[in-house]
Every structure is written in structure tokens, then in C-alpha cells.
Tab-separated table of C-alpha atoms and ligand atoms in Angstrom:
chain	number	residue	atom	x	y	z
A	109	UNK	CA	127.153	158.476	-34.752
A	110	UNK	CA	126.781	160.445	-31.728
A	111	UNK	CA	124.939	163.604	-32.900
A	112	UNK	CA	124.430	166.916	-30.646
A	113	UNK	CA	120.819	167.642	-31.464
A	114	UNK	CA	120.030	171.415	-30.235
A	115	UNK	CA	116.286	171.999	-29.754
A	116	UNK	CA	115.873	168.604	-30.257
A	117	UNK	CA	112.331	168.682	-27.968
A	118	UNK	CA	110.850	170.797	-30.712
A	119	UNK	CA	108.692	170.534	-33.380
A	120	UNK	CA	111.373	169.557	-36.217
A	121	UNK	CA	113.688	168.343	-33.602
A	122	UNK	CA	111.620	165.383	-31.725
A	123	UNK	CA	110.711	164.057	-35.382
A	124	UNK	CA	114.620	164.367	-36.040
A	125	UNK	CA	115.516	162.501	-32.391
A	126	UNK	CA	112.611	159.889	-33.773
A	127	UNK	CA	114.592	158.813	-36.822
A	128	UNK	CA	118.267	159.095	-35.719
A	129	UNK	CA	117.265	156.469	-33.046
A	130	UNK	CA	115.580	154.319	-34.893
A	131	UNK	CA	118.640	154.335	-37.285
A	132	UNK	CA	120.762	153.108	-34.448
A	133	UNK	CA	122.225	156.875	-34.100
A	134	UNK	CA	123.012	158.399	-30.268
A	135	UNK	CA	121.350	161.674	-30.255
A	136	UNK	CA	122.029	163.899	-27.061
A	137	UNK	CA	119.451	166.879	-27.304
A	138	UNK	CA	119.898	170.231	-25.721
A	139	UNK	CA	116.565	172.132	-25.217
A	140	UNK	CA	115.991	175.057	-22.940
A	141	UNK	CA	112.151	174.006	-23.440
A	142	UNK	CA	111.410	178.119	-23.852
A	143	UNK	CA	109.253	176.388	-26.546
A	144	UNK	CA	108.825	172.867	-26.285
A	145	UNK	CA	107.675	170.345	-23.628
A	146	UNK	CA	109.659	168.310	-21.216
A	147	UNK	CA	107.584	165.362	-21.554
A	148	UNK	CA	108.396	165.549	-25.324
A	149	UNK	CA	111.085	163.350	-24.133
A	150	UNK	CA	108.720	160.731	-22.800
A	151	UNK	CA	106.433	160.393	-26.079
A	152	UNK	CA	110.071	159.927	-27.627
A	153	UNK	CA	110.974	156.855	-25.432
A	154	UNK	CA	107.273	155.733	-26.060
A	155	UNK	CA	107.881	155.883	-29.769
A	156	UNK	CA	111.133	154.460	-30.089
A	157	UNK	CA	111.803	152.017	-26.882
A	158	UNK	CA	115.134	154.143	-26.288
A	159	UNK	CA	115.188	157.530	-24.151
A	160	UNK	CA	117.362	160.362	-25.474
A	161	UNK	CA	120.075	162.033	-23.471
A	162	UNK	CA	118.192	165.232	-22.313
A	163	UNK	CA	119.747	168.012	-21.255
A	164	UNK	CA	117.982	171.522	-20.557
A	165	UNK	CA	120.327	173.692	-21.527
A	166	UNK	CA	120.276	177.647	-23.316
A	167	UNK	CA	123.024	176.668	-26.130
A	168	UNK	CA	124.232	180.286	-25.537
A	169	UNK	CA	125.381	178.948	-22.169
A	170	UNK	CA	129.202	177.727	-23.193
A	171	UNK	CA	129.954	176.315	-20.328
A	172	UNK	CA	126.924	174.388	-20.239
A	173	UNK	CA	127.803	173.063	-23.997
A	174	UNK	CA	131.533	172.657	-22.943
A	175	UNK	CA	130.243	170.151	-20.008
A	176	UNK	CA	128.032	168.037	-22.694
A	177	UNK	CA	130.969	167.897	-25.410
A	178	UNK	CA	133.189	166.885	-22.596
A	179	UNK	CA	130.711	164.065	-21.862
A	180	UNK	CA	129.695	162.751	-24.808
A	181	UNK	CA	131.926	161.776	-28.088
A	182	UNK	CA	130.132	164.514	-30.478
A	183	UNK	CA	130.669	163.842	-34.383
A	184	UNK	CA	127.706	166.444	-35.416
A	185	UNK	CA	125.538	168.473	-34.366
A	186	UNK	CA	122.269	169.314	-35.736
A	187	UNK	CA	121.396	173.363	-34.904
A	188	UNK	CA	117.448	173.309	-34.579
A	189	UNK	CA	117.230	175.629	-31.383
A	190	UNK	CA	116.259	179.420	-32.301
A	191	UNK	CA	113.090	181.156	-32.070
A	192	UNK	CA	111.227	180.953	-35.281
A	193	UNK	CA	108.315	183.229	-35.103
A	194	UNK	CA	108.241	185.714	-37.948
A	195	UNK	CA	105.398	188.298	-36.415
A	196	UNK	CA	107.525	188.707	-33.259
A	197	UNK	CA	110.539	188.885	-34.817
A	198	UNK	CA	109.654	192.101	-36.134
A	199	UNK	CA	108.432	193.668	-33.089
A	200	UNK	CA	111.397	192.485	-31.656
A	201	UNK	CA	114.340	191.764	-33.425
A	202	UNK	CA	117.278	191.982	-30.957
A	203	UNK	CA	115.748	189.484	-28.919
A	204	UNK	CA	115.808	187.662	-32.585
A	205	UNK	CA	119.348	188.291	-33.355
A	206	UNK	CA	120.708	188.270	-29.795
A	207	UNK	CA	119.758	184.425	-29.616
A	208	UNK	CA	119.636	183.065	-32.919
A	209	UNK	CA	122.831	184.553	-33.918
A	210	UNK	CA	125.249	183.973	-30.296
A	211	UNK	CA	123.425	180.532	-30.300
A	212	UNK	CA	125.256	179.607	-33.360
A	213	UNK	CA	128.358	181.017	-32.600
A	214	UNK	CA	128.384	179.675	-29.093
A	215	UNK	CA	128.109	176.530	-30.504
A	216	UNK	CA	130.860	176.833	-33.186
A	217	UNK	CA	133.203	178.261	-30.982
A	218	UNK	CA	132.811	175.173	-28.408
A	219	UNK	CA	132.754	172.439	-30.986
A	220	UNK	CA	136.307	174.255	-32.347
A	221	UNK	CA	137.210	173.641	-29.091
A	222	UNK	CA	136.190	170.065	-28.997
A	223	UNK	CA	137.245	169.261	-32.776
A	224	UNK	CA	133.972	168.598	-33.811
A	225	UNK	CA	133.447	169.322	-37.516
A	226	UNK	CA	129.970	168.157	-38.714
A	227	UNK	CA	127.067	170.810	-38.943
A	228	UNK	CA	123.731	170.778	-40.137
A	229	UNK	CA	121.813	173.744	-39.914
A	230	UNK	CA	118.177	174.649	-39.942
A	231	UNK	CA	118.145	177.078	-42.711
A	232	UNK	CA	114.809	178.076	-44.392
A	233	UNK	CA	113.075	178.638	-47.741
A	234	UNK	CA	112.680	182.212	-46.773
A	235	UNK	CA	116.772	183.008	-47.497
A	236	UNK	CA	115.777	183.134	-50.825
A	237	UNK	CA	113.823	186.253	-49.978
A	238	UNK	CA	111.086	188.380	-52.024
A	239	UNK	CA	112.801	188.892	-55.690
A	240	UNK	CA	113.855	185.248	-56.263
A	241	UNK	CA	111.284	183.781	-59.227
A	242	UNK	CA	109.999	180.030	-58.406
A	243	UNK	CA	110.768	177.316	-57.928
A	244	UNK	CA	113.874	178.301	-56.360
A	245	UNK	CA	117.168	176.590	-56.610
A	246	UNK	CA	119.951	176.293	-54.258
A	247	UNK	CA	122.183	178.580	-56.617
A	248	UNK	CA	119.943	181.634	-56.984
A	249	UNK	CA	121.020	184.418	-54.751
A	250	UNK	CA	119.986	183.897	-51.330
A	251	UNK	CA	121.557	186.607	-49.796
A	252	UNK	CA	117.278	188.437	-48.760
A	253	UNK	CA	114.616	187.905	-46.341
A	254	UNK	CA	111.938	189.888	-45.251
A	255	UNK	CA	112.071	189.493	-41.810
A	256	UNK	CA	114.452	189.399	-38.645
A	257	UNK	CA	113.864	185.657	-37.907
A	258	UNK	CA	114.622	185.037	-41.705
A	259	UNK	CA	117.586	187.560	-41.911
A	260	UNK	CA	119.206	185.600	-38.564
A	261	UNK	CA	119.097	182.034	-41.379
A	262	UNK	CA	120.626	184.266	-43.900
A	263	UNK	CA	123.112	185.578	-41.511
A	264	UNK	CA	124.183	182.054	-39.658
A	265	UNK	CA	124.190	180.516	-43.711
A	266	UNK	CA	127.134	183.001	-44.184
A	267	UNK	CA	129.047	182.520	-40.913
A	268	UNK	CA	129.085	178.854	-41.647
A	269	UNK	CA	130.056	179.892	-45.051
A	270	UNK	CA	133.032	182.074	-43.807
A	271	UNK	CA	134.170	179.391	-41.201
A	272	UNK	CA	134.478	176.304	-44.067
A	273	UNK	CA	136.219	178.944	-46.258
A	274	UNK	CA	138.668	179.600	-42.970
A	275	UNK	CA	138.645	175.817	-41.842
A	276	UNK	CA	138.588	173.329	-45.007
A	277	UNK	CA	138.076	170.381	-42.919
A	278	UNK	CA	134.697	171.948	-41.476
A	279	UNK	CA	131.406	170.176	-43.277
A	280	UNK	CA	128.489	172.279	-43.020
A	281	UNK	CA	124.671	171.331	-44.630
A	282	UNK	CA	122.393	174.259	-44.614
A	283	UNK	CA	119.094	172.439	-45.176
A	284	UNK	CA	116.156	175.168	-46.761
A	285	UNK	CA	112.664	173.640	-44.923
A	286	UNK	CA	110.331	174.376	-47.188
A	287	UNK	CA	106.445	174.749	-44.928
A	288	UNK	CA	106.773	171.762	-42.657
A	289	UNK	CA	103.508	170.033	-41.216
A	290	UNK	CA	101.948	166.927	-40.169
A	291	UNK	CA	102.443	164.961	-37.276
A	292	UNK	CA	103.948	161.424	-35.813
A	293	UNK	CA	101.864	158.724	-36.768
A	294	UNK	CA	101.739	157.715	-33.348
A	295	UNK	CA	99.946	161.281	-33.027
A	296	UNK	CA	102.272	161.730	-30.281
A	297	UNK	CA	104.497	164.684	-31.732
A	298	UNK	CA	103.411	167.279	-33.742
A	299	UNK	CA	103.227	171.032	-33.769
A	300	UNK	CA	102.158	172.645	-30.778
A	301	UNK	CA	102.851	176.449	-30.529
A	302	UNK	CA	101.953	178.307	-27.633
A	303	UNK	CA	99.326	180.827	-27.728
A	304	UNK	CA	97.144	181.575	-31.077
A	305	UNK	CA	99.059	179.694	-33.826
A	306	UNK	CA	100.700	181.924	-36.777
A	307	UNK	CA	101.222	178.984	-39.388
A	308	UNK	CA	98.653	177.744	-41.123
A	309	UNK	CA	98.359	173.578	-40.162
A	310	UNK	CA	98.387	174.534	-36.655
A	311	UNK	CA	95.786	176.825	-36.669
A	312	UNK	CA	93.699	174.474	-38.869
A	313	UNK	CA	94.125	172.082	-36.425
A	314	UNK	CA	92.734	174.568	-33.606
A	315	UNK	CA	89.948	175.181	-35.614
A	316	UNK	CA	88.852	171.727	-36.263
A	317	UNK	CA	89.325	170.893	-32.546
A	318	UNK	CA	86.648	173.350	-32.238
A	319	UNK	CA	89.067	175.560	-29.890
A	320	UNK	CA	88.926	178.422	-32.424
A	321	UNK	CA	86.213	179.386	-34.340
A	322	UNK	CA	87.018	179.476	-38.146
A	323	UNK	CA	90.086	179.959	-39.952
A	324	UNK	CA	90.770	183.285	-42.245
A	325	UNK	CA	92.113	182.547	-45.507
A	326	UNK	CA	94.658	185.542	-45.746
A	327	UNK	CA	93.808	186.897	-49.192
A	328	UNK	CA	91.708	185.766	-52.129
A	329	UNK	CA	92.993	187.771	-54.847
A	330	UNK	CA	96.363	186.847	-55.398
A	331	UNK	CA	97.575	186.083	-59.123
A	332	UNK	CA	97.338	182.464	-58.474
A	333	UNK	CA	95.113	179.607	-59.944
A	334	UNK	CA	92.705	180.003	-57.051
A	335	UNK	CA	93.598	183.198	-55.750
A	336	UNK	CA	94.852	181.805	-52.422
A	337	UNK	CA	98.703	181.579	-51.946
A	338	UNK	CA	100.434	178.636	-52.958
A	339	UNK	CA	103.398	176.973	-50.703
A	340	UNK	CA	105.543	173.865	-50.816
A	341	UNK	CA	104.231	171.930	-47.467
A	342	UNK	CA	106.092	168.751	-46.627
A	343	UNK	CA	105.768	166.253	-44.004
A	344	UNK	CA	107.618	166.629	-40.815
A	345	UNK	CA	108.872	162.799	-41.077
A	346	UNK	CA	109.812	163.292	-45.107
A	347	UNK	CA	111.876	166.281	-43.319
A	348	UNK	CA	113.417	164.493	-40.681
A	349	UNK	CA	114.287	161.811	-42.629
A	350	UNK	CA	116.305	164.517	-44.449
A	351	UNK	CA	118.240	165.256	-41.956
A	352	UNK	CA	119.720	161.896	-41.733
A	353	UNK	CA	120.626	161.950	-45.343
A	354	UNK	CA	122.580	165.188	-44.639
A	355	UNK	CA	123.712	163.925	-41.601
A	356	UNK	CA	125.811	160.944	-43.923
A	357	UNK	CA	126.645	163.479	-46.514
A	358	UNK	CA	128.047	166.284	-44.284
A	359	UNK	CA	130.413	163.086	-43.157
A	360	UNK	CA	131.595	162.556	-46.199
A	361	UNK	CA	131.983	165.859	-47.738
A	362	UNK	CA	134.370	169.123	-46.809
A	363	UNK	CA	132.875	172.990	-47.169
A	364	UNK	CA	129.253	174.530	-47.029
A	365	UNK	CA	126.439	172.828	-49.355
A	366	UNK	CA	122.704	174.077	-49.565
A	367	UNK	CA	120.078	172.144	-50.127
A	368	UNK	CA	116.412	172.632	-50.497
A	369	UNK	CA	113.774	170.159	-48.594
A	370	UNK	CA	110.952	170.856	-50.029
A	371	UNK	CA	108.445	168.465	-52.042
A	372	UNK	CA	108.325	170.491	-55.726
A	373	UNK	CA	104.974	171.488	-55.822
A	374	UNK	CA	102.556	173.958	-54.712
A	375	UNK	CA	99.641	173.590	-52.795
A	376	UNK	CA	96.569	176.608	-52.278
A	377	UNK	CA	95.690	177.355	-49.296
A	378	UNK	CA	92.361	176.158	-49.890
A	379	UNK	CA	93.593	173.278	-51.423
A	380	UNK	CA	95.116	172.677	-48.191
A	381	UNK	CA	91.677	173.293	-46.554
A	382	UNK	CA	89.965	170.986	-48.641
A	383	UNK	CA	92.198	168.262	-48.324
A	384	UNK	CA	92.078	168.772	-44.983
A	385	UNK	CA	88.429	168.298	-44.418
A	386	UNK	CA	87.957	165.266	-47.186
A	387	UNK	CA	91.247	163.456	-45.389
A	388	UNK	CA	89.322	163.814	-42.238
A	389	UNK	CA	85.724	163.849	-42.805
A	390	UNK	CA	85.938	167.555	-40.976
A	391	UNK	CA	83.676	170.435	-41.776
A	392	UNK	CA	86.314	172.621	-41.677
A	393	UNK	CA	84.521	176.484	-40.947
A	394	UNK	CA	86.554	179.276	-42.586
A	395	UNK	CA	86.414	183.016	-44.138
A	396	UNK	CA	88.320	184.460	-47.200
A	397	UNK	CA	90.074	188.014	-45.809
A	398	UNK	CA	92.187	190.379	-46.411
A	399	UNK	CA	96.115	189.970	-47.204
A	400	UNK	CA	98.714	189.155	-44.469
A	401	UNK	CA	101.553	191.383	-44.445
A	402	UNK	CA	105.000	190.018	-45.890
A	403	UNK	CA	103.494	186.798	-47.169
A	404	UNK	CA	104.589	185.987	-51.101
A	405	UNK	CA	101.872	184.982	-53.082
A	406	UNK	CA	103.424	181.617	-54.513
A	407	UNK	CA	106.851	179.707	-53.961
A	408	UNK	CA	108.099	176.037	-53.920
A	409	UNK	CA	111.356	174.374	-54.391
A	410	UNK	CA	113.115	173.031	-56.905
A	411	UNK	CA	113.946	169.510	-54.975
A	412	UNK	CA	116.369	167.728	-57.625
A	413	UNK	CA	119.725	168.428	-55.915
A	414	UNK	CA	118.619	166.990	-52.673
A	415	UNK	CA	117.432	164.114	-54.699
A	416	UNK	CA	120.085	163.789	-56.776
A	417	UNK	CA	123.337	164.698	-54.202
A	418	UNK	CA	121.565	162.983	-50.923
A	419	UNK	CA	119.515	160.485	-52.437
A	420	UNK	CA	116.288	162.284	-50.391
A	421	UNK	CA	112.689	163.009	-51.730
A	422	UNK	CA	109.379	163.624	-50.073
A	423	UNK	CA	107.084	160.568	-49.922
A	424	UNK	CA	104.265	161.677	-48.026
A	425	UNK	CA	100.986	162.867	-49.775
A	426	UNK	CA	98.589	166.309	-48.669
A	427	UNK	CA	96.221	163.909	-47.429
A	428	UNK	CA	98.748	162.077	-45.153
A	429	UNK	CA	100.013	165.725	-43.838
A	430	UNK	CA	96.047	166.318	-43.047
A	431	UNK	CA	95.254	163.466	-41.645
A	432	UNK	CA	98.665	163.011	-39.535
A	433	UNK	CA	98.076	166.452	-38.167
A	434	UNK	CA	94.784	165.824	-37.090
A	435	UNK	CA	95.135	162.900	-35.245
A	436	UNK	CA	97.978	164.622	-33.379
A	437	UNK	CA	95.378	167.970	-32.689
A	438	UNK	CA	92.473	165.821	-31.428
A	439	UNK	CA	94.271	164.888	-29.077
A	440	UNK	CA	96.266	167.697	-28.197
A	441	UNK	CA	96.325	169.184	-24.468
B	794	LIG	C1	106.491	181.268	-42.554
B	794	LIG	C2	107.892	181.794	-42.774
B	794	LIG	C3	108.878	180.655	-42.875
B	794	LIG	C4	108.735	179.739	-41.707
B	794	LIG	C5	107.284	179.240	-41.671
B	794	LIG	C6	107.060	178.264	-40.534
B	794	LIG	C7	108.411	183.784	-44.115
B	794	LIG	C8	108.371	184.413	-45.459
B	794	LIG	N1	107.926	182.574	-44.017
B	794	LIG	O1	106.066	180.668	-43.777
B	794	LIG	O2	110.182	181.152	-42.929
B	794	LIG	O3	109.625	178.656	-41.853
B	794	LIG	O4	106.424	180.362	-41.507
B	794	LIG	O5	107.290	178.870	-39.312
B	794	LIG	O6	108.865	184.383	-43.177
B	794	LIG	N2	97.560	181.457	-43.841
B	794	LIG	C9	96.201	181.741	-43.816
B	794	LIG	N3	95.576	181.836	-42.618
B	794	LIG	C10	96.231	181.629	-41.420
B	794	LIG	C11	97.618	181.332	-41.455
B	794	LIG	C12	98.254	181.268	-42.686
B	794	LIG	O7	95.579	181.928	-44.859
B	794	LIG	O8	95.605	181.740	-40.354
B	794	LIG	C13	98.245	181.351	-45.138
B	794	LIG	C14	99.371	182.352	-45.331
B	794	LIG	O9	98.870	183.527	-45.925
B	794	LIG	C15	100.297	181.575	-46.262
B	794	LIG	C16	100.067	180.114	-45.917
B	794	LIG	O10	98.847	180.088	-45.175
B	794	LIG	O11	99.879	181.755	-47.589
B	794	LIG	C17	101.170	179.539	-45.069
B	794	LIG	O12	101.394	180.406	-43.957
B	794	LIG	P1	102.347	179.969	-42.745
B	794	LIG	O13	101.978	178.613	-42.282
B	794	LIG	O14	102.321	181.072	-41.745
B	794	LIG	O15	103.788	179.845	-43.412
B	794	LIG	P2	104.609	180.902	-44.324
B	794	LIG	O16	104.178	182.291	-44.063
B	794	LIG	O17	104.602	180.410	-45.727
């Protein structure tokens, strides 16, 4: 298949480019690199042997989108390009809505034009907002979030909801990432954020590179076995992997379909920590603080469907998230 991969130089989407490749697929990404790296596309040709169509292109640009659709026999696209950080959504949220929101409509309006009818969409775990109890399931109400980024995934999971409800030949996949991390085994893609990193693996990863000094758990007293919060982390390559199984079943299938992509458990932060350093052998230097504001104390998915409806499940263990994400950070510029 020839598959329209938008922010297909980020973290998710380089991983994503990785596998369709290597399954004999044709991706064509569209990146405006606002936060990824143009030579992304190198460590991708290194990787596989094949180089990806590239174009640099703002998906909100439709005549930009029109030219690639025009050039290129499309039969999906997979919708990775939006901004993601939660913090800044917050102290900026039309920024947040403005792009995450016309991005995906830009893009549904041109592949209308184009009769394209395949969608997969980067949804996330955080749809099924604050009241949900865990592990949650693709039929609980996910209708919450708790923060503009989030809202935009609950927001685009209904247009694309709405539109297979108006057009019953349109297949949309709304995939629910659990906390994605590792790295490429090659150790040449991973998660690179610019700036301090939010999330949790990338800051680790700062901290055992000795470019930051220790990491601060955020809250020890949470009503959890350890008192750290507990998340559902996956590998980045069990994710992208994924996304070819959806990519098959959104082919095959008519109408909107969530699933989760998550692994079923959780994991402690410091769990996390600890398998961090024993994977690696690290001294890894960190503080128990206060509470960060927003964050849930404890959720993980309930991964049957996607195991059951796309025949996917998450292979990779803690330790290989660890250690895959810290042979990509020692060697990170
Ligand atoms: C957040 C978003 C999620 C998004 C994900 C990746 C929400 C509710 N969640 O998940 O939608 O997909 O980021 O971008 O909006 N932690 C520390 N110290 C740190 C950093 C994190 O202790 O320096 C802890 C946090 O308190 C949390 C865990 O590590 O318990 C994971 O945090 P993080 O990696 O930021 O992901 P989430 O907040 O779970």
C-alpha cells in the first residue's frame, strides 16, 4: 500500500516509516520538522536500505497536500503530525486547537477530494480522561481529558466518528497509545524533545547522560503499591508494529473502531527507575517530590480487543524499553 504518513519524521512516526518499509509498504511522509529532524530521514534509509518520500510540508497547507495526493496513489493515511505537549497546551491552547484540529480536517477534506478512505489516527490513552476506573476499555466513555492537547484527540475521535456515520465507506482506526518509550535498536531513532524533556524516559535518559542532574520522582504518596504513579509504558516498535495491524484492518473494515495499544500492566515510576539502572548498569541519581499537576495516580489498558480484533500484542519487556532508550540517549546530539 501506498500510505500518507503525516509527521512521519517524529518520534512515533520514524518507528512507523521503519516497519511499513520493511513490510514492503510505500510510505510518503509529510513533516513540517517544527519538531523533528530532517536527517531523521537519513537514519531511516540507514535502517532500512530504502529512503522515504519526504516532503516538508504544514498538513494545514491544502494545497500543499492536494499536490502530494495528486502525486502519489494514496490508500491511507496515518495522522501522527500535531503538537503533543500537555504543559504548553495549557498555557496555550488555541495554538493547540488551531493546529491539531484544522490539521485533521485539512486532511479529510483533501483526501474526500482524492477518494481516499483509510485513516488511522493517533488517538491517546488520555480520551478516557480523569473519572474512567482502570484498566480502561475501548467502550467506557471517552468523551474527557484534562487538558487541551488531550481534548484536541477527543475532539478529532468524534469528527472521524461523525464523518464514517456521514460516509459508510470511510474506515477510520483511532489507536489509544498508551506511554510510549524506547528506542530503535539501531539506537538511531528514539525520542528527542527539544528543550527540558516533560515525559518521563526522556528525561531519564538526560539524566543518565549526565546532561541533567537527577530526576524528581513527581509524588511519593499516591495510593499505589509504592506510592509512585503507575502507567502502561510500551515500546515504540511494539507500537509501530501496531500501526501496521490497523493499517490491514482499517482495509478491510467500514466505520470508526477504537482500540487501545497499550501492554496491560502497570509499571511505578520507580520501578521504571530501577529497571532502568539494573538494564543498564546506570547509577541512576534521583529525588522523591512533590505531585505534578493533572497527572492520575494509576492507569493501564485493557489490551484484549487489539489482541483479539488485530491480532497485535506488546512483546517487548521494561528492560528492553530501558536499555533501547539508553543506547539511543548515549548517543544522542
Ligand atoms: C502524558 C500525557 C499523554 C501523552 C504522554 C506522552 C496526560 C494525562 N498524559 O502522559 O497523553 O501521550 O504524556 O506525551 O495528558 N514523572 C516523574 N518525573 C518526571 C517526569 C514524569 O516522576 O520528570 C512521572 C509522572 O508523574 C507520571 C509518569 O512519570 O507518573 C509518566 O509521565 P509522562 O512521561 O509525562 O507521561 P504521562 O503524564 O503519563
Amino acid at each position: 500500500m501506498t500510505i500518507l504518513v503525516t509527521g512521519g519524521a517524529g518520534y512515533i512516526g520514524s518507528h512507523t516509516v521503519v516497519e511499513l518499509l520493511q513490510a514492503g509498504h510505500t510510505p510518503i511522509i509529510a513533516d513540517d520538522l517544527s519538531n523533528a529532524r530532517a536527517d531523521v530521514i537519513d537514519r531511516i534509509e540507514t535502517i532500512t536500505g530504502q529512503r522515504p518520500v519526504f516532503y516538508q510540508t504544514d498538513c494545514k497547507d491544502a494545497a500543499a497536500l492536494r499536490r502530494i495526493f495528486s502525486s502519489h496513489p494514496i490508500d491511507a493515511v496515518i495522522h501522527f503530525a500535531a503538537f503533543k505537549a500537555v504543559g504548553e497546551s495549557v498555557k496555550l491552547p488555541l495554538k493547540y486547537y488551531r493546529n491539531n484540529l484544522d490539521t485533521a480536517l485539512t486532511l479529510l477534506e483533501v483526501m474526500e477530494e482524492f477518494g481516499c478512505k483509510n485513516f488511522v489516527f493517533s488517538s491517546s490513552a488520555t480520551v478516557y480522561g480523569p473519572n474512567n476506573p482502570y484498566p480502561y476499555r475501548e467502550e467506557m466513555k471517552a468523551i474527557e481529558s484534562s487538558s487541551p492537547y488531550g481534548w484536541t484527540k477527543v475532539m478529532i475521535e468524534r469528527i472521524l466518528t461523525d464523518y464514517c456515520t456521514a460516509k459508510p465507506d470511510f474506515s477510520a482506526v483511532l489507536l489509544r497509545y498508551f506511554n510510549p518509550i524506547g528506542a530503535h535498536e539501531s539506537g538511531l531513532l528514539g525520542d528527542e524533545p527539544n528543550g527540558i524533556p516533560n515525559n518521563l524516559m526522556p528525561y531519564i535518559g538526560r539524566v543518565a547522560a549526565g546532561q541533567l542532574e537527577k530526576l524528581t520522582v513527581f509524588g511519593g504518596d499516591y495510593d499505589t503499591p509504592d506510592g509512585t504513579c503507575q502507567r502502561d509504558y510500551l515500546h515504540v516498535v511494539d507500537l509501530a508494529v501496531g500501526h501496521l495491524k490497523a493499517l490491514q484492518y482499517c482495509a478491510a473494515h467500514k466505520g470508526a473502531e477504537a482500540f487501545n495499544l497499550g501492554t496491560g500492566s502497570g509499571v511505578s515510576v520507580l520501578e521504571l527507575v530501577n529497571a532502568f539502572q539494573s538494564a543498564n548498569g546506570i547509577d541512576l541519581p534521583y529525588t522523591v517530590g512533590p505531585r505534578r499537576e493533572g497527572d492520575l495516580p494509576a492507569f493501564w489498558a485493557d489490551a484484549s480487543k487489539a489482541k483479539t480484533l488485530l491480532g497485535w500484542e506488546a512483546v517487548h519487556t521494561v528492560e528492553d524499553m530501558c536499555r533501547s532508550s539508553w543506547n539511543f540517549a548515549k548517543n544522542a546530539r
